[in-house]
Amino acid sequence: MNKFLQRSEEKEIMDDLACSGIEVVQTLKELRTINKLLGGNKVTISGLELLMNSSKKDSYTLADLGCGGGDMAIHIKKWANKNRIKLNILGVDANPNIIEFARERVKEENLAIDFVEGNVFSPDFLEDSVDIQTCTLFTHHFTSEELVEILKNLKCQTKVGFVINDLHRHFLAYYSIKWLTQLFSKSEMVKNDAPVSVLRSFKKADWQNILNASGIEKYKITWHWAFRWQVICWIG
C-alpha cells in the first residue's frame, strides 16, 4: 500500500510528554532552524495578518498551542512589536520540561510572553478565551478524530479565529527531510521524528473533512512552500 495515501498513526519520540534533557534541547534548536529556513514562520504570520485585517481590533490576545521551545511565540511577538500591534501572547504546551525551556528562552530575548502547561482536550484548557490561536507543526501529532475534538474546543475558546500551519503529506517532502536530517542533524530524535511527521501530516482533503466534522463553516486552506498547509478559520 502507498504509505502516502492515508495519515500514519505512528508515534514520534517527542510525543512522550516526559521527554527532556540535552536531546530535547538539541531537537528544539534544530526545529527552529528548519522552520526558519523552509519558510514555516511566514505561513503563520501571513495567516495572522489576514485574521487581523478582517477583525480590525485595537489589541489582541493570542494563544500559541503546542508552543514547544517558544520559537513561534517569540517570532510573532517580534513581528507584532515591529508593526506596532498590541498583542499579548500565551504559549501552551503539554510537556512541562519544554515549557521551562521556553520560559528561559524568553528571558534571553527579553520579551513579555507567558507560558503555561495545558491540555487541549479539555474544553477549558485556557482560563479565559483569546482572540486568536495559532498551531504550528502541532496538529499532525493527533489523529483526525482527535483533531475534530480539539478544534471544537478551540472554537469555544477563540473570539476571532485561528491559524494552523502544518505539513503536506507528499513523497518529495518525506524523502527530502529524511535525507537532509540524516546528513546534517545531530539529534536522533529529529532523524526519527522529521520523516514520521510528514507521514502523519495532511492532504487538502484531510483538512476539509476534519474542518467540516468540527462544524467550522468559514475557513481557507492554502499551500505554501516548502510543503506547508496554511489553514485559517474565522470564528467571530
XYZ file of N, CA and C in Angstrom:
708
model
N 0.835 -1.204 0.000
C 0.000 0.000 0.000
C 0.872 1.257 0.000
N 0.505 2.243 -0.764
C 1.213 3.522 -0.789
C 1.086 4.190 0.576
N 2.225 4.398 1.255
C 2.178 4.946 2.616
C 1.791 6.418 2.663
N 1.658 7.053 1.493
C 1.271 8.461 1.466
C -0.229 8.657 1.239
N -0.967 7.566 1.044
C -2.398 7.679 0.772
C -3.187 8.128 1.992
N -2.824 7.609 3.162
C -3.554 7.920 4.392
C -2.585 8.390 5.469
N -3.098 9.133 6.425
C -2.289 9.623 7.535
C -1.791 8.456 8.386
N -0.515 8.469 8.705
C 0.045 7.463 9.605
C -0.318 7.805 11.048
N -0.428 6.777 11.881
C -0.661 6.993 13.314
C 0.561 6.574 14.134
N 1.706 6.435 13.446
C 2.955 6.113 14.144
C 3.333 7.254 15.079
N 3.723 6.909 16.290
C 4.072 7.927 17.272
C 5.490 8.442 17.051
N 5.691 9.705 17.415
C 7.021 10.298 17.391
C 7.633 10.218 18.789
N 8.940 10.291 18.852
C 9.615 10.274 20.155
C 9.156 11.460 20.991
N 8.961 12.611 20.347
C 8.568 13.818 21.072
C 7.160 13.727 21.650
N 6.373 12.755 21.217
C 5.019 12.594 21.763
C 5.047 12.150 23.224
N 6.197 11.664 23.682
C 6.354 11.307 25.097
C 6.478 12.595 25.902
N 5.445 12.896 26.687
C 5.411 14.170 27.413
C 6.435 14.240 28.541
N 7.096 13.127 28.816
C 8.130 13.127 29.851
C 9.521 13.352 29.273
N 9.631 13.447 27.944
C 10.955 13.597 27.345
C 11.571 14.927 27.766
N 12.866 14.893 27.997
C 13.571 16.074 28.490
C 15.064 15.894 28.235
N 15.863 16.839 28.719
C 17.306 16.691 28.657
C 17.937 17.275 27.408
N 19.221 16.935 27.218
C 20.029 17.505 26.144
C 19.451 17.184 24.776
N 18.930 15.969 24.606
C 18.377 15.568 23.308
C 17.204 16.457 22.899
N 16.342 16.790 23.859
C 15.192 17.652 23.571
C 15.669 19.063 23.227
N 16.647 19.568 23.971
C 17.175 20.908 23.706
C 17.756 20.982 22.297
N 18.541 19.972 21.916
C 19.126 19.942 20.570
C 18.038 19.852 19.510
N 17.013 19.041 19.782
C 15.890 18.899 18.843
C 15.176 20.218 18.633
N 14.893 20.934 19.716
C 14.191 22.217 19.615
C 15.018 23.244 18.833
N 16.328 23.227 19.030
C 17.198 24.145 18.300
C 17.167 23.844 16.803
N 17.206 22.559 16.456
C 17.209 22.182 15.045
C 15.855 22.464 14.397
N 14.786 22.244 15.130
C 13.455 22.535 14.594
C 13.297 24.027 14.320
N 13.904 24.850 15.176
C 13.879 26.301 14.969
C 14.540 26.646 13.630
N 15.668 26.030 13.354
C 16.388 26.284 12.108
C 15.600 25.794 10.905
N 15.046 24.582 11.004
C 14.271 24.011 9.898
C 13.071 24.890 9.572
N 12.367 25.318 10.603
C 11.168 26.128 10.399
C 11.512 27.467 9.744
N 12.649 28.036 10.139
C 13.071 29.326 9.580
C 13.510 29.184 8.128
N 14.325 28.178 7.838
C 14.883 28.028 6.504
C 13.847 27.589 5.473
N 12.857 26.814 5.900
C 11.868 26.284 4.959
C 10.585 27.119 4.909
N 10.626 28.320 5.447
C 9.524 29.255 5.274
C 8.345 29.068 6.196
N 8.494 28.244 7.219
C 7.367 27.975 8.103
C 6.877 29.183 8.880
N 7.791 30.055 9.279
C 7.390 31.233 10.051
C 6.449 32.141 9.254
N 6.729 32.285 7.962
C 5.921 33.171 7.115
C 4.484 32.673 6.995
N 4.304 31.355 7.033
C 2.962 30.791 6.886
C 2.059 31.237 8.037
N 2.585 31.186 9.245
C 1.800 31.609 10.408
C 1.561 33.113 10.397
N 2.594 33.886 10.112
C 2.465 35.347 10.135
C 1.470 35.848 9.084
N 1.529 35.323 7.882
C 0.608 35.782 6.842
C -0.834 35.428 7.201
N -1.022 34.303 7.900
C -2.354 33.946 8.376
C -2.853 34.914 9.434
N -1.966 35.311 10.332
C -2.336 36.288 11.359
C -2.733 37.621 10.731
N -2.003 38.032 9.704
C -2.321 39.293 9.031
C -3.726 39.260 8.446
N -4.109 38.155 7.837
C -5.451 38.035 7.269
C -6.526 38.098 8.346
N -6.299 37.384 9.458
C -7.273 37.409 10.550
C -7.410 38.806 11.140
N -6.286 39.459 11.366
C -6.319 40.779 11.979
C -6.928 41.816 11.049
N -6.648 41.715 9.758
C -7.226 42.662 8.797
C -8.741 42.529 8.719
N -9.241 41.327 9.006
C -10.686 41.119 8.931
C -11.407 41.536 10.210
N -10.658 41.668 11.304
C -11.295 41.981 12.592
C -11.137 43.438 13.015
N -9.992 44.064 12.649
C -9.753 45.485 12.903
C -9.865 45.858 14.384
N -9.283 45.039 15.271
C -9.281 45.356 16.696
C -8.068 46.222 17.042
N -8.160 46.936 18.156
C -7.041 47.778 18.607
C -5.935 46.961 19.257
N -6.308 45.842 19.861
C -5.328 44.974 20.500
C -5.845 43.536 20.455
N -4.927 42.593 20.663
C -5.288 41.185 20.534
C -4.658 40.358 21.656
N -5.338 39.269 21.981
C -4.743 38.219 22.815
C -4.589 36.987 21.940
N -3.489 36.268 22.143
C -3.179 35.127 21.285
C -2.634 33.977 22.118
N -3.100 32.776 21.842
C -2.555 31.567 22.453
C -1.867 30.747 21.372
N -0.602 30.415 21.596
C 0.157 29.587 20.662
C 0.177 28.170 21.206
N -0.577 27.275 20.574
C -0.740 25.910 21.077
C 0.393 25.006 20.594
N 0.825 24.108 21.484
C 1.972 23.270 21.162
C 3.193 24.123 20.913
N 3.402 25.079 21.806
C 4.394 26.142 21.587
C 5.832 25.642 21.590
N 6.065 24.407 22.095
C 7.429 23.899 22.106
C 8.373 24.828 22.836
N 9.510 25.083 22.231
C 10.515 25.936 22.872
C 10.232 27.419 22.789
N 9.058 27.778 22.289
C 8.676 29.186 22.259
C 9.091 29.938 21.013
N 9.624 29.225 20.020
C 10.154 29.905 18.831
C 9.101 30.710 18.085
N 7.935 30.098 17.833
C 6.910 30.815 17.078
C 6.334 31.960 17.897
N 6.133 31.744 19.187
C 5.630 32.817 20.047
C 6.585 34.006 20.027
N 7.871 33.731 20.086
C 8.881 34.795 20.032
C 8.849 35.501 18.683
N 8.758 34.708 17.616
C 8.726 35.297 16.272
C 7.494 36.188 16.104
N 6.350 35.729 16.581
C 5.114 36.511 16.474
C 5.217 37.794 17.282
N 5.779 37.694 18.488
C 5.899 38.883 19.344
C 6.807 39.932 18.700
N 7.911 39.501 18.124
C 8.822 40.437 17.463
C 8.148 41.085 16.257
N 7.399 40.289 15.509
C 6.660 40.824 14.360
C 5.632 41.859 14.818
N 4.911 41.549 15.893
C 3.897 42.475 16.411
C 4.540 43.775 16.896
N 5.651 43.642 17.619
C 6.349 44.835 18.111
C 6.832 45.707 16.943
N 7.377 45.071 15.920
C 7.885 45.802 14.765
C 6.768 46.551 14.050
N 5.574 45.948 14.013
C 4.445 46.540 13.305
C 3.490 47.306 14.234
N 3.938 47.527 15.471
C 3.186 48.302 16.461
C 1.778 47.744 16.688
N 1.732 46.429 16.785
C 0.466 45.740 17.074
C 0.462 45.365 18.551
N -0.566 45.780 19.271
C -0.675 45.423 20.679
C -1.133 43.971 20.781
N -0.245 43.121 21.258
C -0.513 41.684 21.245
C 0.033 41.015 22.498
N -0.835 40.418 23.279
C -0.429 39.622 24.438
C -0.446 38.147 24.055
N 0.669 37.459 24.298
C 0.814 36.079 23.843
C 0.955 35.128 25.024
N 0.263 33.997 24.914
C 0.370 32.911 25.884
C 0.772 31.646 25.136
N 1.907 31.054 25.498
C 2.328 29.791 24.910
C 1.786 28.631 25.734
N 1.251 27.618 25.057
C 0.645 26.476 25.734
C 1.283 25.185 25.228
N 1.737 24.338 26.143
C 2.298 23.043 25.764
C 2.015 22.042 26.877
N 1.874 20.765 26.504
C 1.551 19.734 27.494
C 2.790 19.181 28.188
N 3.975 19.495 27.660
C 5.214 18.979 28.244
C 5.804 20.030 29.196
N 5.805 19.762 30.503
C 6.308 20.757 31.464
C 7.791 21.068 31.288
N 8.574 20.091 30.817
C 10.004 20.316 30.603
C 10.233 21.312 29.461
N 9.434 21.191 28.415
C 9.552 22.104 27.281
C 9.077 23.503 27.657
N 8.053 23.583 28.501
C 7.577 24.888 28.973
C 8.689 25.621 29.716
N 9.425 24.920 30.551
C 10.533 25.543 31.277
C 11.609 26.037 30.318
N 11.882 25.254 29.281
C 12.855 25.668 28.272
C 12.393 26.946 27.578
N 11.098 27.021 27.255
C 10.537 28.202 26.583
C 10.664 29.438 27.472
N 10.396 29.277 28.746
C 10.497 30.407 29.667
C 11.920 30.949 29.736
N 12.894 30.054 29.702
C 14.283 30.505 29.727
C 14.642 31.246 28.437
N 14.133 30.764 27.309
C 14.402 31.414 26.027
C 13.849 32.825 25.996
N 12.649 33.006 26.530
C 12.017 34.322 26.514
C 12.792 35.297 27.391
N 13.341 34.804 28.483
C 14.183 35.654 29.328
C 15.386 36.167 28.535
N 15.974 35.272 27.746
C 17.128 35.657 26.933
C 16.753 36.713 25.903
N 15.537 36.594 25.371
C 15.070 37.536 24.346
C 14.503 38.818 24.950
N 14.273 38.811 26.265
C 13.709 39.965 26.976
C 12.358 40.389 26.385
N 11.483 39.383 26.229
C 10.155 39.623 25.684
C 9.087 39.233 26.702
N 7.956 39.915 26.655
C 6.854 39.643 27.582
C 5.917 38.594 26.978
N 6.212 37.334 27.243
C 5.379 36.216 26.788
C 5.208 35.262 27.968
N 3.981 34.841 28.220
C 3.709 33.885 29.289
C 3.580 32.482 28.711
N 3.920 31.478 29.527
C 3.807 30.084 29.108
C 3.113 29.278 30.197
N 2.229 28.373 29.785
C 1.528 27.522 30.731
C 1.453 26.100 30.187
N 1.365 25.159 31.102
C 1.126 23.771 30.731
C -0.383 23.585 30.548
N -0.785 23.014 29.415
C -2.215 22.898 29.152
C -2.568 21.689 28.301
N -3.766 21.183 28.490
C -4.271 20.024 27.752
C -5.378 20.480 26.805
N -5.122 20.447 25.508
C -6.076 20.964 24.530
C -7.326 20.094 24.404
N -7.324 18.927 25.024
C -8.517 18.083 25.001
C -9.545 18.518 26.045
N -9.136 19.441 26.898
C -10.062 19.966 27.897
C -10.788 21.182 27.337
N -12.114 21.241 27.430
C -12.862 22.391 26.906
C -12.448 23.718 27.531
N -11.901 23.676 28.744
C -11.463 24.901 29.416
C -9.940 24.898 29.622
N -9.217 24.493 28.555
C -7.753 24.433 28.682
C -7.140 25.819 28.845
N -7.901 26.856 28.525
C -7.494 28.229 28.815
C -8.413 28.799 29.884
N -7.852 29.568 30.793
C -8.689 30.196 31.820
C -9.658 31.190 31.189
N -9.186 31.932 30.204
C -10.025 32.909 29.504
C -9.869 32.709 28.005
N -10.934 32.959 27.262
C -10.854 32.852 25.806
C -9.930 33.943 25.261
N -9.389 33.700 24.080
C -8.464 34.647 23.450
C -9.012 35.025 22.078
N -8.439 36.064 21.500
C -8.878 36.494 20.176
C -8.462 35.502 19.093
N -7.196 35.083 19.161
C -6.617 34.252 18.104
C -5.828 33.104 18.724
N -5.852 31.961 18.057
C -4.993 30.856 18.454
C -4.179 30.409 17.244
N -2.942 30.007 17.496
C -2.069 29.519 16.426
C -1.581 28.119 16.765
N -1.415 27.310 15.734
C -0.874 25.953 15.873
C 0.150 25.751 14.762
N 1.396 25.640 15.105
C 2.456 25.454 14.115
C 3.134 24.109 14.332
N 3.059 23.236 13.330
C 3.630 21.879 13.417
C 3.138 21.165 14.675
N 1.876 21.347 14.970
C 1.264 20.799 16.182
C 0.173 19.779 15.858
N -0.656 20.090 14.874
C -1.845 19.266 14.640
C -1.532 17.870 14.119
N -0.389 17.693 13.439
C -0.097 16.354 12.909
C 0.195 15.339 14.008
N 0.367 15.784 15.229
C 0.627 14.864 16.339
C -0.626 14.100 16.761
N -1.777 14.442 16.203
C -3.040 13.851 16.633
C -3.737 13.140 15.476
N -4.574 12.166 15.820
C -5.383 11.520 14.803
C -6.441 12.502 14.305
N -7.041 12.192 13.188
C -8.077 13.072 12.645
C -9.261 13.173 13.601
N -9.598 12.058 14.255
C -10.696 12.062 15.224
C -10.369 12.951 16.413
N -9.130 12.884 16.879
C -8.712 13.739 17.994
C -8.730 15.211 17.587
N -8.349 15.491 16.346
C -8.328 16.875 15.884
C -9.726 17.475 15.831
N -10.710 16.679 15.484
C -12.088 17.176 15.494
C -12.455 17.650 16.894
N -12.101 16.851 17.893
C -12.376 17.223 19.284
C -11.616 18.487 19.674
N -10.345 18.564 19.292
C -9.529 19.727 19.627
C -10.078 20.995 18.981
N -10.446 20.920 17.717
C -10.948 22.101 17.018
C -12.280 22.569 17.592
N -13.088 21.649 18.055
C -14.331 22.050 18.713
C -14.026 22.843 19.988
N -12.989 22.414 20.724
C -12.584 23.147 21.924
C -12.011 24.515 21.565
N -11.237 24.571 20.481
C -10.677 25.848 20.042
C -11.782 26.836 19.699
N -12.835 26.355 19.047
C -13.954 27.223 18.693
C -14.542 27.904 19.925
N -14.613 27.159 21.019
C -15.212 27.700 22.247
C -14.292 28.693 22.946
N -12.995 28.633 22.647
C -12.018 29.462 23.350
C -11.469 30.590 22.483
N -12.043 30.785 21.281
C -11.499 31.761 20.340
C -12.570 32.758 19.901
N -12.217 34.042 19.906
C -13.176 35.089 19.535
C -13.108 35.461 18.052
N -11.900 35.515 17.497
C -11.730 35.950 16.108
C -11.497 34.759 15.182
N -10.492 33.967 15.468
C -10.195 32.811 14.623
C -8.852 32.205 14.959
N -8.455 31.207 14.188
C -7.151 30.594 14.438
C -6.448 30.227 13.142
N -5.116 30.111 13.254
C -4.243 29.808 12.122
C -3.516 28.500 12.397
N -3.652 27.564 11.473
C -2.952 26.285 11.572
C -1.895 26.239 10.477
N -0.690 25.885 10.860
C 0.454 25.794 9.947
C 1.043 24.397 10.123
N 0.850 23.550 9.110
C 1.365 22.189 9.261
C 1.772 21.606 7.911
N 2.287 20.406 7.935
C 2.961 19.811 6.793
C 2.010 19.205 5.758
N 2.500 19.136 4.538
C 1.815 18.467 3.433
C 2.405 17.070 3.283
N 1.554 16.056 3.325
C 1.994 14.661 3.178
C 2.284 14.386 1.700
N 3.571 14.323 1.381
C 3.989 14.196 -0.017
C 5.319 13.449 -0.052
N 5.514 12.636 -1.085
C 6.733 11.814 -1.126
C 7.991 12.670 -1.226
N 7.932 13.818 -1.922
C 9.107 14.681 -2.005
C 9.453 15.283 -0.642
N 8.430 15.692 0.090
C 8.664 16.232 1.432
C 9.274 15.165 2.338
N 8.759 13.953 2.246
C 9.225 12.853 3.103
C 10.694 12.517 2.832
N 11.025 12.246 1.577
C 12.385 11.807 1.269
C 13.392 12.951 1.388
N 12.961 14.181 1.134
C 13.861 15.322 1.288
C 14.265 15.525 2.736
N 13.258 15.525 3.647
C 13.583 15.775 5.054
C 14.314 14.582 5.658
N 14.013 13.395 5.191
C 14.727 12.207 5.689
C 16.195 12.272 5.304
N 16.477 12.657 4.058
C 17.853 12.755 3.577
C 18.599 13.891 4.277
N 17.953 15.051 4.386
C 18.603 16.213 4.991
C 18.935 15.979 6.465
N 17.997 15.392 7.205
C 18.250 15.179 8.636
C 19.299 14.101 8.867
N 19.333 13.081 8.009
C 20.373 12.056 8.152
C 21.761 12.640 7.926
N 21.852 13.619 7.008
C 23.141 14.221 6.691
C 23.589 15.257 7.717
N 22.638 16.081 8.193
C 23.027 17.266 8.944
C 22.590 17.290 10.406
N 21.614 16.490 10.788
C 21.111 16.565 12.154
C 22.047 15.877 13.149
N 22.157 16.481 14.336
C 22.910 15.886 15.439
C 21.983 15.210 16.447
N 20.668 15.251 16.149
C 19.668 14.734 17.076
C 19.014 13.476 16.515
N 19.108 12.370 17.253
C 18.443 11.137 16.841
C 16.926 11.322 16.841
N 16.435 12.207 17.707
C 15.005 12.481 17.752
C 14.554 13.139 16.460
N 15.315 14.098 15.979
C 14.973 14.780 14.727
C 15.042 13.799 13.559
N 16.083 12.966 13.520
C 16.237 11.999 12.434
C 15.050 11.038 12.374
N 14.530 10.685 13.531
C 13.360 9.792 13.571
C 12.062 10.545 13.306
N 11.873 11.668 14.021
C 10.568 12.327 14.037
C 10.260 13.121 12.771
N 11.282 13.690 12.130
C 11.015 14.549 10.966
C 10.293 13.798 9.841
N 10.802 12.646 9.380
C 10.062 11.934 8.326
C 8.738 11.358 8.805
N 8.671 10.940 10.083
C 7.413 10.438 10.627
C 6.366 11.553 10.622
N 6.793 12.782 10.911
C 5.877 13.918 10.913
C 5.204 14.093 9.554
N 5.970 13.906 8.491
C 5.402 14.039 7.155
C 4.350 12.960 6.918
N 4.630 11.727 7.337
C 3.665 10.646 7.161
C 2.402 10.869 7.982
N 2.508 11.604 9.067
C 1.348 11.878 9.918
C 0.596 13.132 9.475
N 1.122 13.820 8.489
C 0.542 15.116 8.110
C -0.583 14.955 7.088
N -0.856 15.988 6.293
C -2.153 16.127 5.652
C -2.091 16.350 4.150
N -3.153 15.903 3.492
C -3.508 16.359 2.164
C -4.707 17.294 2.326
N -5.016 18.050 1.294
C -6.086 19.051 1.415
C -7.414 18.415 1.812
N -7.714 17.251 1.260
C -8.979 16.578 1.572
C -9.067 16.201 3.051
N -7.914 15.874 3.658
C -7.908 15.561 5.100
C -8.400 16.761 5.887
N -7.873 17.940 5.545
C -8.270 19.155 6.260
C -9.738 19.486 6.022
N -10.189 19.321 4.825
C -11.594 19.610 4.538
C -12.513 18.719 5.373
N -12.183 17.442 5.468
C -13.003 16.510 6.250
C -12.968 16.845 7.738
N -11.776 17.182 8.262
C -11.625 17.498 9.684
C -12.389 18.769 10.042
N -12.246 19.799 9.221
C -12.912 21.074 9.494
C -14.426 20.941 9.408
N -14.907 20.227 8.412
C -16.353 20.044 8.277
C -16.921 19.259 9.451
N -16.186 18.241 9.897
C -16.645 17.446 11.044
C -16.614 18.253 12.335
N -15.771 19.289 12.378
C -15.665 20.143 13.564
C -16.749 21.209 13.611
N -17.493 21.336 12.536
C -18.541 22.352 12.492
C -18.038 23.738 12.175
N -16.823 23.827 11.629
C -16.261 25.123 11.262
C -16.730 25.461 9.845
N -17.399 26.581 9.699
C -18.039 26.909 8.434
C -17.189 27.798 7.532
N -16.458 28.725 8.129
C -15.688 29.664 7.320
C -14.196 29.390 7.503
N -13.581 28.902 6.444
C -12.150 28.598 6.518
C -11.518 28.734 5.138
N -10.192 28.813 5.142
C -9.420 28.925 3.898
C -8.189 28.036 4.017
N -7.989 27.182 3.029
C -6.844 26.273 3.015
C -5.964 26.626 1.827
N -4.695 26.966 2.086
C -3.771 27.293 1.001
C -2.442 26.569 1.198
N -1.793 26.262 0.086
C -0.497 25.562 0.098
C 0.624 26.572 0.006
N 1.675 26.344 0.770
C 2.841 27.231 0.758
C 4.116 26.396 0.679
N 5.129 26.960 0.099
C 6.454 26.334 0.097
C 7.071 26.464 1.480
N 7.770 25.471 2.065
C 8.023 24.186 1.426
C 7.103 23.129 2.039
N 6.132 22.708 1.259
C 5.204 21.655 1.649
C 4.493 21.957 2.969
N 3.866 23.118 3.002
C 3.093 23.533 4.172
C 1.644 23.840 3.781
N 0.743 23.489 4.669
C -0.638 23.934 4.563
C -0.878 25.065 5.554
N -1.518 26.099 5.076
C -1.994 27.166 5.947
C -3.515 27.048 6.010
N -4.033 26.854 7.205
C -5.480 26.743 7.404
C -5.914 27.901 8.296
N -6.732 28.783 7.755
C -7.251 29.921 8.517
C -8.740 29.697 8.770
N -9.130 29.793 10.031
C -10.536 29.599 10.407
C -11.054 30.873 11.075
N -12.180 31.361 10.605
C -12.811 32.537 11.178
C -13.940 32.106 12.103
N -13.918 32.610 13.336
C -14.935 32.241 14.319
C -15.894 33.405 14.572
N -15.322 34.575 14.850
C -16.135 35.733 15.170
C -16.686 36.431 13.949
